[in-house]
Amino acid sequence: MKFRAKIVDAACLNHFTRVSNMIAKLAKTCTLRISPEKLNFILCDRLVGGGVSMWCELEQENFFSEFQMEGVSAENNAIYLELTSENLSRALKTAQNARTLKIKLTNKHFPCLTVSVELLSMSTSSRIVTHDIPLKVIPRKLWKDFQQPSVPDADVSIYLPVLKTLKSVVEKMKNISNHLVIEANLNGELNLKIETDLVCVTTHFKDLGNPPLASDDASRDRDPAEMAEVHVDIRKLLQFLAGQQVNPTRALCNLVSSRMVHLDLLHEDVCLQYFIPALS
Amino acid sequence: MLKCGMSGTQVKVFGKAIQALSRVSDELWLDPSEKGLALRSLNSSSSACGYVLFSSVFFEHYQWSASKEMNDDGRSLYLNCKLGMKSILPIFRCVNSFERYVEKCKIFTTSDKCKVVIQFFCRHGIKKTHNVCFQESSPLQVNFEKKMCCNTLMIQPRLLAEAMVLFSSNEDVTLAVSPLNLCLKSAHGELADLTNSVYSEMLVGPDEFDFFQVGLDTEITFCCKELKGMLIFSEAVHVPMSIHFDFPGKPVALSIVDMLLEANFILATLAGNSSRSCSPQSLCLSQAGKRSDWRQLNSKAGQRGMHKPPECISRKTTPKRLCPQGTPVKNSAAEDHGSPQLKKANLDNIHEVPRSSVGDTEEEPNSFSRRKFSSMFFGAVSSDQQEHLNQPFASLAMASDSEDD
């Protein structure tokens, strides 16, 4: 197994750092999948995440000026690694003013991802910072747990409001109760509801817009005003929102009534999918 | 009696010094003398000691008059003022706004000598007065000849601060030098720890330093908490920081020297082969074992008031064990009262009671190399010690002080 990659462009480096920071907020431990075309950050552990799954994908050629990998074997040309997300984001934090960033898979007593940064400095000698991030290699037989989740047929698909607004609303609601009801319809209306014995709070978002319907009969027959509803743990939604530091290029919410909330975000060229199951 | 005054800008620097010293310890000694006002702190495991001296010309006005009371030897009393960081740090919490908001600051002691009064004269005619009671305790120091170290580096704090973001405050960091470069890296812990933690390393070339003298290729390991504190202070006063060190086991000195002030942090370093041989557990056990030997050595040399340079470093295992039981210094109630009974006692008692309790912490940390080091140390500065033998209660001069004479 081999992997080495290099970033020389400052904008690419910043973008990669932002992605890494986002992942660190969404999942404490995650799986990094390296394949010839893509890098994926995956969280598919149903028990640990409380049922939450995450799939983040980026095209390697949008970031790296050099990218070489050799998977486990020719037929299985991929590498699956498990690491603590925060270690990567902290290592990248030091690369703010870097001339180049190199990442490679190494084995120093145990498998590591070595992040090596050449910093710009005033004098002639440049400073080199190296981080060895310990990780675990995931064996081939477990790879099936980390496949791309199938996108479910949603009852309602709606564009999300500005995430910062959504986050401040959800943060306040969390103080009242952990049980959140998300409902939306095809008229661009989204409601967040919290209910206790004493109080019931609803926040209404209007004119959000819905993506064009697929040529799927079930969706076309649906009454636009009819709300699809999912009950979720508010903390899971809040954790997702906390990870979004920057406003995405596109943010979609797909509701499968009483089953799950599927959040589909696009940050420039990085796609993030987050699945929150309904409360049983 | 101490009486001094500062402008808003000066008190900002003063506050920054206190913040830096708060990283060393929870206790602060205020030690005024004719030369100026010194702030000292020593941490509970005796592995770090901080000292900041503001010379009398730093202040807008500075007055220190030794008390009229003399002891039997005819020497004047020192202030012997120990404050809790918890009391004094909140007073200097918002130092950055001091420049704009505070016009003048006065610090003085009262005639009954159990309170320090800090007054801020702020804009709009607002006057804030803080009365801080202190505990009488003669300050503790560490003698360290920083000029005698083989390796001396001077660096602009900003450059090193960039490196320090790699490490979290509770980590031990290893500084490895060769004539070619300096390498700052995570200290190697036990093998088990390594699988979970990130190992970071930064190489800095000699031309980034204001002064780079390496006489001995070496690696020293120490806790980075105090280093970070000193870096922040160094940046605040815009003065480069020097690092003086030798072989592992010998303390490292971080110092800032300026016309108006001087700051020194002396930190213990891990003894032995810096990488893995010195496991924290063994350091602790040998401390307990060697304790009685150290006392003997101490009294043999006649250095009863002498305080060893600290060497024990591992934060993970040291603190609770080394902190002596029932020490008055840890009693928060004592900080509030002026310990009147101590005041009335004669000087020797005052000297000894706090000292023996804190002194225990000094004497416990021990290891083979410490003993070896101690005897070397005595040899090196023995000529200076004779004059101090006759002033058992006085603060021992720092090595740097004696050079000024």
PDB file of N, CA and C in Angstrom, chain B residues 35-86:
ATOM      1  N   LYS B  35      16.481  47.737  44.269  1.00  0.00           N
ATOM      2  CA  LYS B  35      16.684  47.620  42.814  1.00  0.00           C
ATOM      3  C   LYS B  35      15.386  47.764  42.046  1.00  0.00           C
ATOM      4  N   GLY B  36      14.317  47.286  42.663  1.00  0.00           N
ATOM      5  CA  GLY B  36      13.047  47.325  41.952  1.00  0.00           C
ATOM      6  C   GLY B  36      12.090  46.315  42.546  1.00  0.00           C
ATOM      7  N   LEU B  37      11.029  46.083  41.851  1.00  0.00           N
ATOM      8  CA  LEU B  37      10.012  45.165  42.350  1.00  0.00           C
ATOM      9  C   LEU B  37      10.130  43.841  41.608  1.00  0.00           C
ATOM     10  N   ALA B  38      10.338  42.779  42.378  1.00  0.00           N
ATOM     11  CA  ALA B  38      10.452  41.471  41.750  1.00  0.00           C
ATOM     12  C   ALA B  38       9.192  40.665  42.023  1.00  0.00           C
ATOM     13  N   LEU B  39       8.790  39.904  41.032  1.00  0.00           N
ATOM     14  CA  LEU B  39       7.676  38.967  41.193  1.00  0.00           C
ATOM     15  C   LEU B  39       8.272  37.580  41.038  1.00  0.00           C
ATOM     16  N   ARG B  40       7.900  36.679  41.940  1.00  0.00           N
ATOM     17  CA  ARG B  40       8.462  35.341  41.856  1.00  0.00           C
ATOM     18  C   ARG B  40       7.363  34.307  42.000  1.00  0.00           C
ATOM     19  N   SER B  41       7.551  33.178  41.329  1.00  0.00           N
ATOM     20  CA  SER B  41       6.652  32.064  41.615  1.00  0.00           C
ATOM     21  C   SER B  41       7.403  30.754  41.414  1.00  0.00           C
ATOM     22  N   LEU B  42       6.924  29.769  42.108  1.00  0.00           N
ATOM     23  CA  LEU B  42       7.562  28.459  42.063  1.00  0.00           C
ATOM     24  C   LEU B  42       6.442  27.433  42.062  1.00  0.00           C
ATOM     25  N   ASN B  43       6.480  26.486  41.156  1.00  0.00           N
ATOM     26  CA  ASN B  43       5.333  25.588  41.110  1.00  0.00           C
ATOM     27  C   ASN B  43       5.420  24.494  42.166  1.00  0.00           C
ATOM     28  N   SER B  44       4.298  23.825  42.369  1.00  0.00           N
ATOM     29  CA  SER B  44       4.191  22.926  43.520  1.00  0.00           C
ATOM     30  C   SER B  44       5.117  21.723  43.404  1.00  0.00           C
ATOM     31  N   SER B  45       5.400  21.294  42.180  1.00  0.00           N
ATOM     32  CA  SER B  45       6.296  20.146  42.064  1.00  0.00           C
ATOM     33  C   SER B  45       7.742  20.589  41.907  1.00  0.00           C
ATOM     34  N   SER B  46       7.971  21.873  42.099  1.00  0.00           N
ATOM     35  CA  SER B  46       9.331  22.415  42.020  1.00  0.00           C
ATOM     36  C   SER B  46      10.003  22.119  40.700  1.00  0.00           C
ATOM     37  N   SER B  47       9.226  22.096  39.663  1.00  0.00           N
ATOM     38  CA  SER B  47       9.872  21.863  38.382  1.00  0.00           C
ATOM     39  C   SER B  47       9.919  23.122  37.538  1.00  0.00           C
ATOM     40  N   ALA B  48       9.387  24.193  38.064  1.00  0.00           N
ATOM     41  CA  ALA B  48       9.460  25.442  37.300  1.00  0.00           C
ATOM     42  C   ALA B  48       9.468  26.614  38.264  1.00  0.00           C
ATOM     43  N   CYS B  49      10.266  27.606  37.918  1.00  0.00           N
ATOM     44  CA  CYS B  49      10.384  28.762  38.787  1.00  0.00           C
ATOM     45  C   CYS B  49      10.400  30.000  37.895  1.00  0.00           C
ATOM     46  N   GLY B  50       9.629  31.006  38.276  1.00  0.00           N
ATOM     47  CA  GLY B  50       9.553  32.210  37.458  1.00  0.00           C
ATOM     48  C   GLY B  50       9.985  33.419  38.254  1.00  0.00           C
ATOM     49  N   TYR B  51      10.594  34.347  37.582  1.00  0.00           N
ATOM     50  CA  TYR B  51      11.105  35.545  38.257  1.00  0.00           C
ATOM     51  C   TYR B  51      11.050  36.703  37.276  1.00  0.00           C
ATOM     52  N   VAL B  52      10.388  37.767  37.659  1.00  0.00           N
ATOM     53  CA  VAL B  52      10.367  38.963  36.815  1.00  0.00           C
ATOM     54  C   VAL B  52      10.760  40.131  37.696  1.00  0.00           C
ATOM     55  N   LEU B  53      11.782  40.866  37.291  1.00  0.00           N
ATOM     56  CA  LEU B  53      12.219  42.027  38.074  1.00  0.00           C
ATOM     57  C   LEU B  53      11.932  43.284  37.273  1.00  0.00           C
ATOM     58  N   PHE B  54      11.115  44.152  37.841  1.00  0.00           N
ATOM     59  CA  PHE B  54      10.880  45.456  37.231  1.00  0.00           C
ATOM     60  C   PHE B  54      11.806  46.433  37.935  1.00  0.00           C
ATOM     61  N   SER B  55      12.731  46.995  37.210  1.00  0.00           N
ATOM     62  CA  SER B  55      13.685  47.884  37.870  1.00  0.00           C
ATOM     63  C   SER B  55      12.977  49.158  38.300  1.00  0.00           C
ATOM     64  N   SER B  56      13.590  49.891  39.213  1.00  0.00           N
ATOM     65  CA  SER B  56      12.919  51.077  39.743  1.00  0.00           C
ATOM     66  C   SER B  56      12.652  52.107  38.649  1.00  0.00           C
ATOM     67  N   VAL B  57      13.440  52.110  37.592  1.00  0.00           N
ATOM     68  CA  VAL B  57      13.195  53.090  36.522  1.00  0.00           C
ATOM     69  C   VAL B  57      12.045  52.687  35.615  1.00  0.00           C
ATOM     70  N   PHE B  58      11.542  51.478  35.747  1.00  0.00           N
ATOM     71  CA  PHE B  58      10.381  51.065  34.959  1.00  0.00           C
ATOM     72  C   PHE B  58       9.144  51.861  35.379  1.00  0.00           C
ATOM     73  N   PHE B  59       9.068  52.138  36.661  1.00  0.00           N
ATOM     74  CA  PHE B  59       7.878  52.780  37.213  1.00  0.00           C
ATOM     75  C   PHE B  59       7.937  54.285  37.047  1.00  0.00           C
ATOM     76  N   GLU B  60       6.770  54.909  37.118  1.00  0.00           N
ATOM     77  CA  GLU B  60       6.737  56.379  37.102  1.00  0.00           C
ATOM     78  C   GLU B  60       7.344  56.908  38.383  1.00  0.00           C
ATOM     79  N   HIS B  61       7.000  56.249  39.476  1.00  0.00           N
ATOM     80  CA  HIS B  61       7.738  56.535  40.711  1.00  0.00           C
ATOM     81  C   HIS B  61       7.809  55.259  41.532  1.00  0.00           C
ATOM     82  N   TYR B  62       8.896  55.093  42.198  1.00  0.00           N
ATOM     83  CA  TYR B  62       9.123  53.864  42.939  1.00  0.00           C
ATOM     84  C   TYR B  62       9.826  54.172  44.239  1.00  0.00           C
ATOM     85  N   GLN B  63       9.254  53.643  45.307  1.00  0.00           N
ATOM     86  CA  GLN B  63       9.852  53.916  46.611  1.00  0.00           C
ATOM     87  C   GLN B  63       9.798  52.658  47.448  1.00  0.00           C
ATOM     88  N   TRP B  64      10.928  52.232  47.898  1.00  0.00           N
ATOM     89  CA  TRP B  64      10.964  51.088  48.793  1.00  0.00           C
ATOM     90  C   TRP B  64      11.803  51.475  49.992  1.00  0.00           C
ATOM     91  N   SER B  65      11.120  51.524  51.107  1.00  0.00           N
ATOM     92  CA  SER B  65      11.897  51.816  52.299  1.00  0.00           C
ATOM     93  C   SER B  65      11.801  50.604  53.186  1.00  0.00           C
ATOM     94  N   ALA B  66      12.947  50.101  53.539  1.00  0.00           N
ATOM     95  CA  ALA B  66      12.953  48.942  54.424  1.00  0.00           C
ATOM     96  C   ALA B  66      12.327  49.353  55.742  1.00  0.00           C
ATOM     97  N   SER B  67      11.652  48.414  56.360  1.00  0.00           N
ATOM     98  CA  SER B  67      10.907  48.723  57.578  1.00  0.00           C
ATOM     99  C   SER B  67      11.840  49.153  58.696  1.00  0.00           C
ATOM    100  N   LYS B  68      11.286  49.941  59.624  1.00  0.00           N
ATOM    101  CA  LYS B  68      12.094  50.425  60.748  1.00  0.00           C
ATOM    102  C   LYS B  68      12.482  49.287  61.680  1.00  0.00           C
ATOM    103  N   GLU B  69      11.644  48.269  61.768  1.00  0.00           N
ATOM    104  CA  GLU B  69      11.948  47.147  62.667  1.00  0.00           C
ATOM    105  C   GLU B  69      13.169  46.397  62.161  1.00  0.00           C
ATOM    106  N   MET B  70      14.034  46.135  63.051  1.00  0.00           N
ATOM    107  CA  MET B  70      15.208  45.348  62.681  1.00  0.00           C
ATOM    108  C   MET B  70      15.195  44.068  63.491  1.00  0.00           C
ATOM    109  N   ASN B  71      15.770  43.079  62.971  1.00  0.00           N
ATOM    110  CA  ASN B  71      15.870  41.859  63.776  1.00  0.00           C
ATOM    111  C   ASN B  71      17.181  41.875  64.544  1.00  0.00           C
ATOM    112  N   ASP B  72      17.456  40.792  65.199  1.00  0.00           N
ATOM    113  CA  ASP B  72      18.643  40.764  66.061  1.00  0.00           C
ATOM    114  C   ASP B  72      19.927  41.057  65.308  1.00  0.00           C
ATOM    115  N   ASP B  73      19.971  40.606  64.089  1.00  0.00           N
ATOM    116  CA  ASP B  73      21.220  40.809  63.347  1.00  0.00           C
ATOM    117  C   ASP B  73      21.350  42.218  62.829  1.00  0.00           C
ATOM    118  N   GLY B  74      20.345  43.031  63.033  1.00  0.00           N
ATOM    119  CA  GLY B  74      20.401  44.395  62.553  1.00  0.00           C
ATOM    120  C   GLY B  74      20.077  44.518  61.076  1.00  0.00           C
ATOM    121  N   ARG B  75      19.498  43.490  60.547  1.00  0.00           N
ATOM    122  CA  ARG B  75      19.136  43.579  59.137  1.00  0.00           C
ATOM    123  C   ARG B  75      17.664  43.924  59.020  1.00  0.00           C
ATOM    124  N   SER B  76      17.297  44.565  57.943  1.00  0.00           N
ATOM    125  CA  SER B  76      15.907  45.001  57.821  1.00  0.00           C
ATOM    126  C   SER B  76      15.031  43.876  57.284  1.00  0.00           C
ATOM    127  N   LEU B  77      13.780  44.027  57.585  1.00  0.00           N
ATOM    128  CA  LEU B  77      12.816  43.047  57.107  1.00  0.00           C
ATOM    129  C   LEU B  77      12.557  43.206  55.617  1.00  0.00           C
ATOM    130  N   TYR B  78      12.394  42.093  54.992  1.00  0.00           N
ATOM    131  CA  TYR B  78      11.899  42.146  53.626  1.00  0.00           C
ATOM    132  C   TYR B  78      10.390  42.066  53.684  1.00  0.00           C
ATOM    133  N   LEU B  79       9.767  42.307  52.584  1.00  0.00           N
ATOM    134  CA  LEU B  79       8.313  42.316  52.594  1.00  0.00           C
ATOM    135  C   LEU B  79       7.748  40.914  52.816  1.00  0.00           C
ATOM    136  N   ASN B  80       8.383  39.929  52.237  1.00  0.00           N
ATOM    137  CA  ASN B  80       7.933  38.540  52.406  1.00  0.00           C
ATOM    138  C   ASN B  80       6.451  38.390  52.120  1.00  0.00           C
ATOM    139  N   CYS B  81       6.072  38.824  50.981  1.00  0.00           N
ATOM    140  CA  CYS B  81       4.644  38.853  50.680  1.00  0.00           C
ATOM    141  C   CYS B  81       4.299  37.789  49.664  1.00  0.00           C
ATOM    142  N   LYS B  82       3.412  36.890  50.068  1.00  0.00           N
ATOM    143  CA  LYS B  82       2.973  35.860  49.128  1.00  0.00           C
ATOM    144  C   LYS B  82       1.483  36.026  48.871  1.00  0.00           C
ATOM    145  N   LEU B  83       1.144  36.123  47.608  1.00  0.00           N
ATOM    146  CA  LEU B  83      -0.253  36.310  47.224  1.00  0.00           C
ATOM    147  C   LEU B  83      -0.746  35.091  46.478  1.00  0.00           C
ATOM    148  N   GLY B  84      -2.042  34.831  46.598  1.00  0.00           N
ATOM    149  CA  GLY B  84      -2.598  33.749  45.789  1.00  0.00           C
ATOM    150  C   GLY B  84      -2.883  34.271  44.397  1.00  0.00           C
ATOM    151  N   MET B  85      -2.567  33.476  43.405  1.00  0.00           N
ATOM    152  CA  MET B  85      -2.863  33.883  42.022  1.00  0.00           C
ATOM    153  C   MET B  85      -4.346  34.104  41.837  1.00  0.00           C
ATOM    154  N   LYS B  86      -5.123  33.336  42.564  1.00  0.00           N
ATOM    155  CA  LYS B  86      -6.576  33.465  42.439  1.00  0.00           C
ATOM    156  C   LYS B  86      -7.036  34.854  42.864  1.00  0.00           C
TER     157      LYS B  86
END
